[in-house]
Coordinates of C-alpha atoms in Angstrom, one line a residue:
M1 CA -28.3 54.3 -19.4
E2 CA -28.0 57.0 -22.1
R3 CA -24.6 57.7 -21.1
A4 CA -23.7 54.5 -21.2
K5 CA -24.9 53.8 -24.6
A6 CA -22.9 56.6 -25.8
N7 CA -19.6 55.9 -24.2
P8 CA -17.7 52.5 -25.2
E9 CA -15.4 53.1 -21.6
L10 CA -19.0 52.5 -19.9
H11 CA -20.1 49.6 -21.6
A12 CA -18.6 46.5 -19.7
A13 CA -19.0 48.3 -16.5
T14 CA -22.9 48.4 -17.4
V15 CA -23.7 45.0 -19.2
E16 CA -21.9 43.1 -16.5
G17 CA -22.8 45.1 -13.5
A18 CA -25.0 43.0 -11.1
C19 CA -27.7 46.3 -10.1
L20 CA -28.5 47.0 -13.6
P21 CA -31.8 45.5 -15.1
V22 CA -31.9 42.5 -17.3
D23 CA -34.4 44.8 -20.0
L24 CA -32.3 47.4 -19.8
V25 CA -28.9 45.1 -20.4
N26 CA -30.5 43.8 -23.7
E27 CA -31.2 47.5 -24.6
M28 CA -27.0 47.9 -24.7
Y29 CA -27.4 44.7 -27.1
F30 CA -27.4 47.0 -29.9
V31 CA -24.4 49.4 -28.7
V32 CA -21.9 46.8 -27.0
E33 CA -19.2 44.8 -28.6
A34 CA -19.3 41.1 -30.0
R35 CA -17.8 39.9 -26.5
L36 CA -20.6 41.8 -24.4
R37 CA -23.4 40.7 -26.9
Q38 CA -22.3 37.2 -26.0
Q39 CA -22.2 37.8 -22.0
I40 CA -26.0 39.3 -22.9
L41 CA -27.2 36.0 -24.9
E42 CA -25.6 33.7 -21.9
Q43 CA -27.2 35.7 -19.4
N44 CA -31.0 35.5 -21.1
A45 CA -29.8 31.5 -21.7
R46 CA -29.6 31.6 -17.9
L47 CA -32.8 33.7 -17.3
D48 CA -35.4 32.2 -15.0
P49 CA -38.7 32.6 -17.0
A50 CA -40.7 34.1 -14.1
L51 CA -37.9 36.9 -13.9
L52 CA -37.9 37.0 -17.9
E53 CA -41.7 38.1 -17.9
A54 CA -41.0 40.7 -14.8
A55 CA -38.1 42.2 -16.5
L56 CA -40.3 42.4 -19.7
A57 CA -43.7 44.2 -17.6
A58 CA -40.8 46.5 -15.6
G59 CA -39.2 47.4 -19.0
R60 CA -41.9 48.7 -21.0
T61 CA -40.8 51.9 -21.3
Q62 CA -40.0 54.1 -24.6
V63 CA -37.0 53.5 -26.2
A64 CA -35.9 56.4 -28.8
V65 CA -34.4 55.1 -31.8
D66 CA -34.8 55.8 -35.0
Q67 CA -35.2 52.3 -37.1
G68 CA -35.6 54.0 -41.0
D69 CA -38.4 54.5 -43.4
L70 CA -39.8 51.0 -45.0
P71 CA -38.6 50.7 -48.3
G72 CA -40.3 51.9 -51.6
D73 CA -40.8 47.9 -52.1
Y74 CA -42.5 46.8 -48.9
A75 CA -46.0 46.9 -50.3
E76 CA -45.6 44.7 -53.1
S77 CA -43.0 42.4 -51.2
L78 CA -45.6 42.2 -48.2
A79 CA -48.3 41.3 -50.9
H80 CA -46.1 38.4 -52.5
V81 CA -45.1 37.1 -48.7
T82 CA -48.9 36.9 -48.5
Q83 CA -49.8 35.2 -51.0
L84 CA -47.3 32.8 -50.6
R85 CA -48.8 32.2 -46.8
A86 CA -51.8 31.6 -48.2
E87 CA -50.7 28.6 -50.5
G88 CA -49.0 27.3 -47.2
P89 CA -47.0 28.1 -44.1
L90 CA -43.5 29.9 -44.8
T91 CA -41.1 27.5 -44.1
P92 CA -37.2 27.9 -44.1
T93 CA -37.0 26.6 -48.1
V94 CA -39.5 29.4 -49.0
L95 CA -37.4 31.9 -47.5
A96 CA -34.5 30.8 -49.2
R97 CA -36.3 30.8 -52.6
L98 CA -37.3 34.5 -51.6
M99 CA -33.7 35.4 -50.7
R100 CA -32.7 34.3 -54.6
T101 CA -35.7 35.5 -56.5
K102 CA -37.6 38.7 -54.9
G103 CA -34.9 40.4 -52.8
A104 CA -34.1 41.0 -49.2
T105 CA -37.8 43.0 -48.7
A106 CA -39.8 40.0 -49.2
F107 CA -37.2 38.1 -47.6
L108 CA -37.1 40.6 -44.4
I109 CA -40.7 40.5 -44.2
A110 CA -40.9 36.6 -44.3
L111 CA -38.1 35.9 -41.8
S112 CA -39.5 38.7 -39.2
E113 CA -43.0 36.6 -39.4
L114 CA -40.9 33.7 -39.0
A115 CA -39.2 34.9 -36.0
D116 CA -41.8 36.9 -34.7
I117 CA -39.9 40.3 -34.7
D118 CA -41.2 43.3 -36.3
F119 CA -40.1 44.6 -40.1
L120 CA -38.2 47.3 -39.1
T121 CA -35.8 45.4 -36.4
A122 CA -34.5 43.0 -38.7
K123 CA -34.3 45.8 -41.7
S124 CA -32.1 48.0 -39.3
V125 CA -29.8 44.9 -38.4
A126 CA -29.5 43.7 -41.9
D127 CA -28.9 47.5 -43.0
R128 CA -26.2 47.8 -40.2
H129 CA -24.8 44.4 -41.0
E130 CA -25.0 43.4 -37.8
L131 CA -24.2 39.8 -38.4
D132 CA -24.1 38.6 -35.0
A133 CA -27.9 40.2 -34.5
L134 CA -28.8 38.5 -37.9
A135 CA -27.9 35.2 -36.3
V136 CA -30.3 35.9 -33.5
I137 CA -33.3 36.4 -35.7
C138 CA -31.9 33.7 -38.2
R139 CA -31.7 31.2 -35.3
A140 CA -35.2 32.1 -33.8
A141 CA -36.9 31.8 -37.6
D142 CA -35.4 28.2 -37.0
L143 CA -33.3 28.4 -40.4
D144 CA -30.7 26.4 -41.4
R145 CA -27.0 27.4 -41.1
A146 CA -26.7 27.6 -44.6
I147 CA -29.5 29.9 -45.0
F148 CA -28.0 32.3 -42.3
L149 CA -24.5 32.3 -44.2
T150 CA -25.8 32.6 -47.5
Y151 CA -27.7 35.9 -46.3
A152 CA -25.0 37.3 -44.4
V153 CA -22.9 37.4 -47.5
V154 CA -25.8 38.9 -49.3
I155 CA -26.3 41.6 -46.8
L156 CA -22.4 42.2 -46.8
G157 CA -22.1 42.4 -50.5
A158 CA -19.0 43.5 -51.9
E159 CA -17.3 44.6 -48.2
D160 CA -13.4 43.2 -48.0
N161 CA -13.7 39.6 -47.6
A162 CA -17.6 38.9 -46.9
I163 CA -17.1 35.0 -47.3
G164 CA -14.7 35.1 -44.4
R165 CA -16.9 37.2 -42.0
A166 CA -19.9 35.1 -42.6
A167 CA -18.1 32.1 -42.1
A168 CA -16.8 33.7 -38.9
Y169 CA -20.1 33.8 -37.5
G170 CA -20.9 30.3 -38.8
G171 CA -19.7 28.8 -35.3
M172 CA -21.5 31.4 -33.2
Y173 CA -24.7 30.4 -35.3
A174 CA -24.1 26.8 -34.2
E175 CA -23.6 27.4 -30.7
L176 CA -26.5 29.8 -29.9
T177 CA -29.8 28.0 -29.5
R178 CA -33.1 28.6 -29.9
D179 CA -34.4 28.6 -26.9
T180 CA -31.8 31.7 -26.1
A181 CA -32.1 33.4 -29.4
L182 CA -36.2 33.5 -28.8
R183 CA -35.5 34.8 -25.4
T184 CA -33.7 37.8 -26.6
L185 CA -35.9 38.5 -29.2
R186 CA -38.9 39.0 -26.6
F187 CA -36.8 41.8 -25.0
W188 CA -36.2 43.0 -28.9
R189 CA -40.2 42.9 -29.4
M190 CA -40.6 45.0 -26.2
R191 CA -38.2 47.5 -27.5
R192 CA -40.1 48.2 -30.3
T193 CA -43.7 48.4 -28.7
A194 CA -42.0 50.7 -26.2
Q195 CA -40.9 52.8 -29.3
A196 CA -44.3 52.9 -30.9
A197 CA -46.1 53.8 -27.8

């Protein structure tokens, strides 16, 4: 598995191989190309809930991946999001306001809470400009496509053709079901749990 993660020539064979446990297939999501990522999402969509639970139970092993440190404004941003949550539920509208007024950290804290995924995974996805993974998180949080596209443009920043790149993922976002996104995030949560062990 570790050799496959480091060797792109083994990616397709690893993801498409029928003998690889589903939790390990989902571990490959973070290193394979877009076509194989889509195939993993399709496999998750077809997965029987009982098999999903069995895969999650079998896959609780430590995965050593450095997710990075918390940003300097994390404590302040967390306090702000906590205050917002005390005033009412975190909604997609609240997230859109956070994105415009409080910056990336507060937005990612709220997004990770809505999607029920840890902050470091959400931050890692944003830092690496992984728009397809961002789409999974935003769909799990039940965000409107417009919010996803706006945030995609924000994280791409000054990259060439940021708007065009973000728009290209808009179609994927429209086709991705919330159920598939939620199933995929269950594997990502397991991944972080194993890293913390």
